[in-house]
XYZ file of C-alpha atoms in Angstrom:
690
model
C 129.376 120.056 144.653
C 129.102 117.201 142.157
C 130.428 118.293 138.681
C 129.474 116.176 135.677
C 131.354 116.346 132.409
C 131.178 114.421 129.290
C 134.108 113.068 127.696
C 133.262 114.194 124.193
C 132.386 117.715 123.466
C 131.518 118.923 120.101
C 131.806 122.417 118.623
C 130.644 123.263 114.997
C 132.381 125.753 112.821
C 132.627 126.733 109.167
C 132.213 123.830 106.893
C 133.817 123.137 103.437
C 131.608 123.512 100.474
C 130.374 119.900 100.180
C 127.040 118.861 98.425
C 124.102 118.443 100.474
C 123.064 114.953 101.421
C 122.694 113.094 98.243
C 120.305 110.286 99.679
C 117.048 110.034 97.751
C 114.810 107.298 99.345
C 113.508 105.221 96.483
C 110.315 102.691 97.130
C 109.268 100.056 94.651
C 105.507 99.615 95.050
C 104.903 97.527 91.809
C 106.161 95.131 89.312
C 109.444 96.483 87.177
C 109.237 99.511 89.599
C 106.452 101.433 87.740
C 103.297 101.417 85.710
C 105.303 101.851 82.445
C 107.268 98.771 83.502
C 110.491 100.655 82.904
C 112.702 98.458 85.674
C 114.881 101.588 85.914
C 115.885 103.256 89.403
C 117.794 106.424 88.507
C 118.250 107.341 92.298
C 120.886 104.819 93.290
C 123.825 106.975 94.926
C 125.628 103.593 96.499
C 126.134 100.826 94.056
C 128.163 101.503 90.870
C 130.213 99.239 88.515
C 133.130 100.542 90.518
C 132.120 98.588 93.837
C 129.937 95.685 92.299
C 132.365 93.141 92.582
C 133.154 89.930 94.601
C 135.728 91.807 96.869
C 133.239 94.557 97.917
C 129.731 93.508 97.386
C 127.802 90.106 98.321
C 124.983 88.593 100.392
C 124.656 90.367 103.528
C 122.095 88.257 105.114
C 118.863 86.235 104.277
C 115.257 85.408 105.649
C 113.522 82.005 105.436
C 110.189 82.062 104.167
C 107.286 79.165 103.999
C 107.058 78.764 100.248
C 108.416 79.583 96.825
C 108.671 83.152 95.896
C 107.479 83.745 92.313
C 106.203 87.482 93.210
C 108.657 90.029 92.660
C 109.921 91.831 96.151
C 108.477 95.208 96.711
C 110.108 97.861 98.791
C 108.691 100.791 100.814
C 111.258 103.387 102.162
C 110.877 105.133 105.562
C 107.693 103.414 106.658
C 106.807 103.948 110.511
C 105.040 101.025 111.873
C 103.125 100.740 115.256
C 105.722 100.082 117.986
C 108.489 98.860 115.816
C 109.407 102.537 114.640
C 110.371 103.463 111.241
C 112.056 101.150 108.617
C 112.779 100.555 105.152
C 110.320 97.731 104.560
C 110.655 94.675 102.090
C 107.438 92.721 101.256
C 107.430 89.313 100.225
C 104.610 86.916 99.073
C 104.865 83.417 98.805
C 103.063 80.046 97.117
C 102.152 79.170 100.656
C 99.688 82.451 100.622
C 101.947 84.141 103.160
C 102.887 87.793 103.017
C 105.770 89.069 105.014
C 107.063 92.537 105.818
C 110.784 92.581 106.709
C 113.361 95.197 107.602
C 115.074 95.883 104.263
C 118.421 96.541 105.852
C 118.838 94.735 109.117
C 117.911 91.360 110.309
C 119.195 92.020 113.893
C 117.472 92.933 116.883
C 116.075 96.193 115.552
C 115.215 94.619 112.234
C 113.978 91.227 110.925
C 110.528 89.992 110.656
C 108.250 93.004 111.095
C 104.950 91.210 110.636
C 103.770 88.095 108.694
C 100.207 87.005 107.545
C 98.841 83.772 106.188
C 95.712 84.029 103.792
C 94.288 80.510 103.816
C 95.246 77.068 102.464
C 97.137 77.085 99.029
C 96.321 74.300 96.457
C 98.392 71.385 96.547
C 100.327 70.185 93.316
C 100.869 67.934 91.462
C 97.427 67.493 90.957
C 94.847 66.479 88.195
C 92.276 68.919 89.578
C 93.319 71.508 87.134
C 95.908 72.414 84.771
C 95.742 68.638 83.325
C 95.830 69.097 79.610
C 99.004 66.884 79.427
C 98.391 64.843 82.587
C 99.105 66.148 86.094
C 99.823 69.854 86.762
C 103.523 70.259 87.795
C 104.459 73.734 86.426
C 104.359 75.320 89.954
C 104.842 72.868 92.726
C 104.381 72.011 95.570
C 101.643 74.291 95.917
C 99.885 77.424 94.262
C 99.055 80.268 96.315
C 100.071 83.853 95.593
C 101.869 83.800 92.224
C 101.465 87.240 91.012
C 103.176 90.250 92.354
C 101.222 92.296 94.637
C 100.724 96.125 94.278
C 100.891 98.715 97.223
C 98.973 101.847 97.590
C 101.137 103.625 100.111
C 98.936 106.689 100.468
C 95.887 104.647 101.358
C 98.170 102.190 103.460
C 97.072 98.927 101.533
C 98.964 96.184 99.944
C 96.664 94.074 97.569
C 97.197 90.548 96.886
C 95.427 87.794 95.051
C 95.305 84.244 96.687
C 94.598 80.807 95.015
C 92.942 78.919 97.721
C 92.046 74.947 98.020
C 88.806 74.185 100.080
C 88.290 70.482 100.471
C 89.655 67.851 97.923
C 88.843 69.720 94.608
C 87.212 73.115 95.244
C 89.160 76.309 94.519
C 88.894 80.157 94.484
C 90.664 83.277 93.843
C 90.395 86.210 96.477
C 91.675 89.524 96.405
C 92.996 91.090 99.662
C 93.878 94.224 101.178
C 96.553 94.030 103.959
C 97.490 97.069 106.104
C 101.192 97.746 105.138
C 102.286 98.676 108.601
C 100.931 95.349 110.471
C 99.367 92.940 108.075
C 95.872 93.268 109.166
C 93.200 92.673 106.719
C 91.128 95.571 105.773
C 87.389 95.558 107.002
C 86.365 95.212 103.451
C 88.771 92.331 102.662
C 89.061 89.542 101.363
C 86.736 89.561 98.356
C 85.930 86.322 96.529
C 86.937 86.820 92.719
C 83.975 86.043 90.526
C 82.927 87.612 87.105
C 80.809 87.230 84.138
C 80.913 88.390 80.549
C 78.572 88.591 77.604
C 79.249 85.938 75.207
C 78.551 82.453 73.356
C 81.719 81.013 73.162
C 83.246 78.149 74.813
C 82.017 77.573 78.663
C 79.345 80.103 78.047
C 75.619 79.445 79.419
C 72.581 81.004 77.880
C 74.987 83.930 76.351
C 77.071 84.514 79.439
C 80.620 83.386 80.356
C 81.282 82.872 83.960
C 84.788 83.147 85.514
C 85.926 79.467 86.665
C 88.434 79.937 89.458
C 90.321 76.481 89.027
C 90.812 77.051 85.430
C 92.284 80.549 85.727
C 95.941 81.369 86.946
C 96.545 84.703 88.108
C 100.126 85.190 86.846
C 100.292 88.666 85.803
C 101.311 91.289 88.562
C 98.388 93.303 90.142
C 98.049 96.916 88.647
C 96.919 99.926 90.456
C 96.012 102.865 88.396
C 93.261 105.645 88.621
C 91.986 104.477 92.187
C 91.345 100.824 90.903
C 93.192 97.644 91.263
C 93.342 95.598 88.207
C 93.562 91.633 88.239
C 94.518 89.778 84.790
C 93.946 85.937 84.219
C 95.073 83.120 82.129
C 95.053 79.272 82.081
C 96.707 76.909 83.947
C 99.148 74.834 81.585
C 96.954 75.936 78.617
C 93.986 73.592 79.926
C 90.797 74.350 78.220
C 88.369 75.800 78.905
C 89.647 79.205 80.008
C 89.882 82.611 78.820
C 91.971 85.733 79.372
C 90.342 88.151 81.845
C 90.951 91.760 83.157
C 88.990 92.948 86.087
C 88.914 96.239 88.006
C 88.046 96.842 91.483
C 87.703 99.800 93.547
C 91.137 100.173 95.561
C 89.309 102.014 98.531
C 86.746 98.959 99.024
C 87.511 96.030 96.739
C 84.199 96.267 95.032
C 84.204 95.175 91.547
C 83.327 98.027 89.206
C 80.371 97.948 86.873
C 81.618 97.385 83.142
C 85.321 96.823 84.480
C 85.460 93.477 83.208
C 87.017 92.266 79.847
C 87.108 88.907 78.183
C 89.681 88.254 75.770
C 87.842 85.693 73.750
C 84.093 85.796 74.632
C 82.630 84.270 71.125
C 84.832 81.535 70.004
C 83.560 78.315 69.488
C 85.629 77.071 66.622
C 88.963 75.274 66.322
C 90.568 72.536 68.211
C 91.175 74.730 71.095
C 88.467 77.562 71.239
C 88.715 80.588 73.597
C 91.948 80.804 75.418
C 93.850 84.167 75.040
C 95.503 84.070 78.535
C 97.181 87.143 80.118
C 100.358 85.675 81.487
C 103.244 88.352 80.434
C 105.530 86.170 82.307
C 104.588 87.848 85.580
C 104.737 91.608 84.226
C 101.815 93.882 85.148
C 99.695 95.577 82.789
C 101.400 98.758 81.555
C 99.300 101.925 82.154
C 99.588 105.536 80.488
C 99.248 108.835 81.899
C 95.390 108.765 80.963
C 95.128 105.337 82.851
C 94.717 103.179 79.730
C 95.791 99.745 79.956
C 98.069 97.957 77.736
C 97.364 94.254 77.621
C 99.622 91.740 75.700
C 97.609 88.564 74.936
C 98.652 84.826 74.450
C 97.499 82.243 72.119
C 93.828 82.117 71.621
C 91.268 82.640 69.139
C 91.187 85.806 66.860
C 88.193 87.066 65.051
C 88.822 90.784 65.276
C 89.859 90.991 61.562
C 89.642 94.580 60.103
C 86.011 95.701 60.010
C 84.563 92.330 61.046
C 83.514 93.582 64.448
C 85.059 90.460 65.881
C 85.558 90.066 69.755
C 88.451 87.436 70.089
C 91.867 89.225 70.521
C 94.187 86.005 70.751
C 97.867 86.845 70.089
C 97.391 90.710 70.272
C 98.423 93.765 72.206
C 95.113 95.732 73.318
C 94.745 99.095 74.535
C 91.954 99.079 77.058
C 90.387 102.670 78.073
C 89.135 102.847 81.645
C 86.890 105.688 80.968
C 83.396 104.484 82.253
C 84.339 101.039 82.064
C 86.849 98.782 79.944
C 86.464 99.109 76.255
C 88.946 98.343 73.380
C 90.655 101.712 72.187
C 93.224 100.028 70.019
C 94.934 96.938 69.071
C 97.661 95.420 67.107
C 97.724 91.590 65.992
C 100.761 90.372 64.042
C 100.232 89.479 60.533
C 101.038 85.723 61.293
C 98.726 85.340 64.069
C 97.538 81.991 62.749
C 100.825 80.608 62.645
C 101.833 81.803 66.048
C 98.815 80.045 67.519
C 99.133 77.000 65.446
C 102.562 76.449 66.852
C 102.298 77.699 70.291
C 104.462 81.012 69.781
C 102.409 83.317 72.073
C 102.665 86.979 71.094
C 101.808 87.634 74.859
C 104.565 85.898 76.451
C 106.396 88.882 77.729
C 105.607 92.408 79.065
C 105.427 95.591 77.400
C 107.914 98.486 78.469
C 107.279 102.015 77.677
C 110.136 104.223 76.541
C 110.883 107.690 77.484
C 109.779 110.277 74.896
C 111.653 110.063 71.563
C 112.259 112.547 68.834
C 110.589 111.915 65.354
C 107.078 111.452 64.215
C 106.369 108.895 67.125
C 107.155 110.291 70.667
C 105.346 107.667 72.716
C 106.747 104.240 72.000
C 106.700 100.872 73.765
C 108.551 97.989 73.060
C 107.870 94.186 73.499
C 108.758 90.701 72.161
C 106.897 87.443 72.299
C 107.746 83.666 71.942
C 108.760 84.132 68.373
C 111.708 86.296 69.503
C 110.253 89.101 67.288
C 110.870 92.660 68.754
C 107.943 94.962 68.210
C 108.500 98.868 68.723
C 104.962 100.265 68.687
C 103.493 103.749 68.656
C 101.116 104.126 71.534
C 99.196 106.705 70.219
C 97.922 104.426 67.116
C 99.556 100.964 67.265
C 99.220 100.689 63.410
C 100.170 103.324 60.843
C 97.108 102.499 58.695
C 95.179 102.109 61.956
C 94.169 98.765 60.411
C 94.935 96.629 63.485
C 95.936 93.701 61.488
C 97.301 92.976 58.044
C 95.331 90.277 56.614
C 97.127 90.541 53.126
C 99.650 88.112 51.955
C 102.171 90.694 52.332
C 104.195 89.482 55.613
C 104.816 92.903 57.360
C 103.309 94.647 60.489
C 102.416 98.039 60.084
C 103.980 99.202 63.368
C 106.960 101.398 63.898
C 109.426 98.876 63.412
C 109.700 95.030 63.791
C 113.104 92.864 64.301
C 113.039 89.317 63.677
C 115.810 86.807 64.618
C 117.607 88.362 67.370
C 116.316 87.013 70.047
C 115.673 83.282 69.262
C 112.481 81.585 70.390
C 111.255 82.321 73.614
C 110.886 85.760 75.066
C 109.319 85.505 78.446
C 111.026 88.819 79.883
C 110.165 92.488 79.895
C 112.924 94.575 78.553
C 114.676 97.756 80.266
C 115.770 101.071 78.734
C 118.896 103.012 79.986
C 121.086 105.507 78.401
C 119.754 105.110 74.796
C 119.753 101.192 74.698
C 117.107 98.495 75.222
C 118.025 95.545 76.941
C 116.571 91.981 76.361
C 117.511 88.396 77.881
C 115.499 85.848 75.940
C 115.433 82.145 76.904
C 118.532 80.294 76.265
C 120.234 83.442 74.999
C 122.531 86.355 76.134
C 121.881 89.479 77.541
C 121.626 91.887 74.487
C 121.845 95.754 73.872
C 119.868 97.444 70.954
C 120.760 101.115 70.528
C 117.594 103.438 70.046
C 118.160 106.527 67.752
C 115.651 108.751 66.648
C 113.017 106.431 67.918
C 114.232 103.445 65.937
C 116.113 100.474 67.174
C 119.171 99.178 65.537
C 118.465 96.003 63.946
C 121.539 94.177 65.554
C 122.658 94.053 69.041
C 125.497 96.541 69.753
C 126.584 94.662 72.758
C 126.265 90.949 74.081
C 126.435 89.363 77.488
C 128.641 86.293 78.099
C 126.138 84.321 80.078
C 123.217 82.345 78.266
C 120.114 82.699 80.415
C 118.513 79.279 80.675
C 114.720 78.931 80.432
C 112.894 81.265 80.798
C 115.718 83.750 80.312
C 115.455 87.025 82.624
C 113.826 90.195 83.084
C 116.452 92.960 83.558
C 116.572 95.962 85.822
C 118.911 98.780 86.087
C 120.156 100.913 88.992
C 122.096 104.308 88.078
C 122.691 107.541 89.547
C 121.092 109.663 86.935
C 122.612 108.666 83.774
C 125.729 107.630 85.578
C 127.172 104.328 87.151
C 124.605 102.318 85.579
C 124.341 98.519 86.623
C 122.043 95.862 84.669
C 120.956 93.170 87.058
C 119.207 90.013 86.030
C 118.547 86.538 87.803
C 119.788 83.339 86.057
C 117.118 80.573 86.884
C 119.255 77.703 87.783
C 120.081 75.142 90.719
C 121.142 77.322 92.605
C 119.853 80.620 91.094
C 122.721 83.172 90.149
C 122.268 86.923 90.631
C 124.340 88.697 87.920
C 125.581 92.170 87.101
C 126.681 93.995 83.953
C 127.807 97.347 83.127
C 125.497 98.628 80.585
C 127.984 100.330 78.509
C 129.916 96.723 77.596
C 127.874 93.721 78.485
C 130.955 91.418 77.481
C 132.011 90.936 81.345
C 130.027 90.440 84.176
C 130.712 92.745 86.989
C 129.602 90.081 89.496
C 127.650 87.043 89.925
C 126.471 85.321 92.986
C 128.520 82.129 92.328
C 132.007 83.825 92.112
C 132.933 84.131 95.847
C 134.777 81.400 97.565
C 133.142 79.124 100.035
C 129.573 79.578 98.691
C 129.404 82.946 100.567
C 126.878 84.532 98.271
C 125.091 81.177 97.388
C 121.586 81.357 96.675
C 118.740 78.472 96.767
C 117.225 76.770 93.657
C 115.665 79.278 91.199
C 112.110 80.159 90.209
C 110.863 81.035 87.135
C 110.329 84.586 85.971
C 111.863 86.099 89.078
C 113.685 89.314 88.895
C 115.943 91.369 91.409
C 114.998 94.653 93.008
C 117.835 97.124 93.490
C 117.266 100.333 95.728
C 119.037 102.328 98.062
C 122.402 100.460 98.104
C 120.934 97.048 98.212
C 119.592 94.257 95.893
C 116.650 91.973 96.725
C 116.154 88.344 95.490
C 113.599 85.760 96.303
C 113.715 82.112 95.267
C 112.525 78.595 96.806
C 111.861 79.535 100.513
C 114.246 82.377 101.155
C 114.813 85.850 100.122
C 118.341 87.153 100.073
C 119.643 90.857 100.804
C 122.819 92.010 98.718
C 124.971 94.976 99.285
C 128.351 96.440 99.927
C 129.971 93.977 102.429
C 131.433 96.749 104.775
C 128.683 99.015 106.248
C 130.951 101.834 106.644
C 131.546 101.621 102.676
C 127.756 101.444 102.489
C 127.584 104.922 104.466
C 130.743 106.363 102.557
C 129.158 105.772 99.266
C 125.641 107.296 100.256
C 127.549 110.495 101.643
C 130.344 110.819 99.497
C 129.747 109.069 95.862
C 132.664 109.033 93.882
C 134.779 110.465 96.624
C 134.100 107.350 98.890
C 137.673 105.796 98.343
C 139.396 109.125 99.042
C 140.893 108.641 102.613
C 141.390 112.592 102.714
C 137.745 113.023 102.589
C 136.264 109.852 103.987
C 138.646 108.500 106.503
C 138.059 107.768 110.074
C 139.827 110.892 111.366
C 138.812 113.108 108.684
C 136.334 116.092 109.055
C 134.918 117.132 105.696
C 132.308 119.293 107.339
C 134.627 120.888 109.691
C 132.168 120.600 112.619
C 134.680 119.283 115.164
C 133.088 115.491 114.819
C 135.351 113.183 112.683
C 133.895 110.727 110.256
C 133.977 107.724 112.730
C 131.968 109.658 115.282
C 129.681 111.021 112.726
C 129.235 107.330 111.405
C 128.738 105.781 114.843
C 126.109 108.283 116.095
C 124.158 108.341 112.773
C 125.076 111.911 111.569
C 125.567 113.624 108.229
C 129.079 114.232 107.667
C 128.525 116.573 105.026
C 126.462 119.088 107.015
C 127.538 120.626 110.251
C 125.185 120.696 113.106
C 124.280 119.245 116.405
C 122.181 116.046 115.230
C 123.036 113.086 117.017
C 124.925 115.026 120.038
C 125.928 113.133 122.803
C 124.145 114.630 126.322
C 123.451 113.892 129.646
C 120.622 114.001 132.185
C 120.026 113.559 135.989
C 117.016 111.308 136.578
C 116.148 111.060 140.391
C 119.736 110.447 141.857
C 121.266 108.965 138.872
C 123.129 110.043 135.676
C 122.065 109.092 132.336
C 124.308 109.290 129.071
C 122.252 109.604 125.910
C 123.323 109.454 122.307
C 122.382 107.989 118.973
C 123.625 104.637 117.953
C 123.673 103.974 113.993
C 121.715 100.529 113.556
C 123.678 100.081 110.323
C 127.236 100.435 111.975
C 127.253 96.979 112.782
C 131.294 96.938 112.900
C 131.363 99.611 115.775
C 131.984 98.806 119.417
C 130.427 101.441 121.810
C 131.584 101.721 125.340
C 130.264 104.155 127.922
C 132.736 104.826 130.399
C 133.117 106.950 133.759
C 136.053 108.307 136.016
C 136.633 110.423 138.948
C 139.085 112.651 137.014
C 139.533 113.877 133.561
C 142.779 112.017 133.596
C 141.289 108.856 134.498
C 141.577 105.957 135.045
C 138.358 105.234 132.970
C 136.171 102.523 133.727
C 133.755 100.774 131.698
C 129.868 101.088 132.302
C 128.425 99.242 129.370
C 129.843 97.837 126.153
C 127.768 97.301 122.913
C 128.749 95.083 120.005
C 126.452 93.672 117.399
C 127.208 90.177 118.429
C 126.558 90.648 122.136
C 124.228 93.680 122.343
C 124.637 95.949 125.249
C 126.603 94.215 128.244
C 127.014 95.663 131.521
C 130.775 95.924 132.823
C 129.584 97.660 135.898
C 127.143 95.822 138.584
C 123.927 97.858 138.211
C 124.359 99.661 134.985
C 121.725 99.190 132.529
C 121.180 100.450 128.783
C 118.011 100.982 127.050
C 117.152 101.749 123.280
C 114.193 103.312 121.650
C 112.573 102.083 118.499
C 114.253 102.766 115.562
C 114.000 106.187 113.591
C 115.196 107.245 110.228
C 116.500 104.637 107.800
C 119.690 103.106 106.596
C 122.609 104.080 106.445
C 121.463 106.298 109.150
C 118.964 104.718 110.876
C 119.321 105.081 114.681
C 118.036 104.190 118.090
C 118.333 106.594 121.138
C 120.292 104.864 123.757
C 120.267 105.865 127.476
C 122.869 104.438 129.425
C 122.249 104.761 133.458
C 124.931 104.878 135.720
C 124.232 103.173 138.951
C 126.135 105.615 141.360
C 124.122 108.121 143.422
C 125.435 111.429 141.816
C 123.359 113.530 144.535
C 125.593 112.405 147.384
C 127.730 115.605 147.011
C 131.275 113.990 147.291
C 133.936 113.664 144.445
C 133.711 114.164 140.782
C 132.543 111.853 138.099
C 132.770 112.396 134.325
C 131.425 110.497 131.520
C 132.533 109.808 127.923
C 131.411 107.519 124.919
C 134.211 105.564 123.295
C 133.621 104.213 119.614
C 136.052 102.061 117.808
C 136.199 99.138 115.108
């Protein structure tokens, strides 16, 4: 009788008292992580100040794309795609009007490019057709397409994106698109041409109506999804008149522009050298949104007529709160006392984004913080912007009646959105270092408590933070340079960089040239960076280290727990085998067991291969006796894939299941021998080694 025996037999016995799998998969569907624009990921269990250094951390791989990447990368964890299986997915939009979906963890055979969609002709630059106040427009070159960060509605299954398109020699349009997140296919109701009108008698109006002029309006601010609506915000190309600031709301379900969901920042301005304006740039940040779906809109230089009691309608250099109940309506606003000066010297209040702070003790629990080109920090009560509810101080007393202002600490030129972590707010203004200001009892220190060593050149940097709850915090920021530089800091002490991408020898971690206002995304043990024609993926250089930190955290360097031959859950499978087969080493159980089956007259050996375990060699073997000798059937390495060592042996793999660091494929090795002939014995085993 034919006897079939596997070479590895696993038994499960009592386990040690270890914590459950600590992995919490995080997604980043919008700019600066959430609608509070906090930039904070507190579920990072892999990266920490202990392992973010040039010896253990660096660039893992990169993807080429067809244009500059001004938009922040977006990320969805554990997304199942038709035919392609389950992946952590990285979404990238380019100025060539292309949207890409990449495997966020693996650029090999199981990953790489998942889909790509191009959304029409971009606008060629430099040009004098738009943005020509100072001659030829060359702020964004060599083309303008998708400049803002898209936004994802995972439940509905769409990624929303605005494109700038050129038709012919000098005709331009904006369109809003909804693409299926699993395959990039355009929704049946998409695209929609962006048009709008608003009552007003100001510059560019006709018969009391201002119409949206596409080629005068840059869509720089990130798209915002709130209350079932998608919001777009606009400014002007290189301050070229006439332009206005616009906010437009579209139904997320069908991209129909909603009645009364259009707001113009300067609809009735005709006076001055540059009437109108009031653009919404915020250096690529999105509109901030509170729990009641109110929108918070920082506005740049432009006409201001909304002095107290005047019923004015122009909000240049102001922060406006828009109610979204039955349309967009001004619910509150704040304008600095020196607005006229700010406008005259081109010191936009709205050059950076607004970040919501967690609830604070004291009389003002709901605070937000922002800063403009003047470099003044504003701490503002979201419930009532000014203490006298007067919005604007028109007196000669040079003070703003907000919770707190701090001048002189950031220099001139804030084009960033700050980040908050463990009691401190962090800014990286243009030409200045990363600075931390402590927040205590609802007030900021008037001087920084820690300063980094690097001066971030124009336009500064928007930082983000990864941490495991309140522990193991790392601040990440991009230095715009040629090449760009990814930097990392310990938030408790900024004086030394933990890491930068220019440190490693032989340009190991080198990036392409930088792009203004870009920021990294840190999630699930990796850091994603977009620049000119490329997106790069950083993480722990050893794939097994990534697995160890994910499951064992601070014990990752304890060989007694995480060594290859250790068995911390006492289930009979050592760590090397748990790693190779994509098992959880902290929980005993039969997941990923090796098993076999007879199909027809051939034996098939089946097991899970950990897609992330690129350092493992898998060898399927057979023998006629348990004492050997053992003969190789098939061998797998990352470099070669499956190679037959015995003529006629085959290997097949399923689509990927689960996600990094335990993403796996189901492997089936088929032995070419006829196991039903009834002669002799045949034993099988799987060998795994580094």
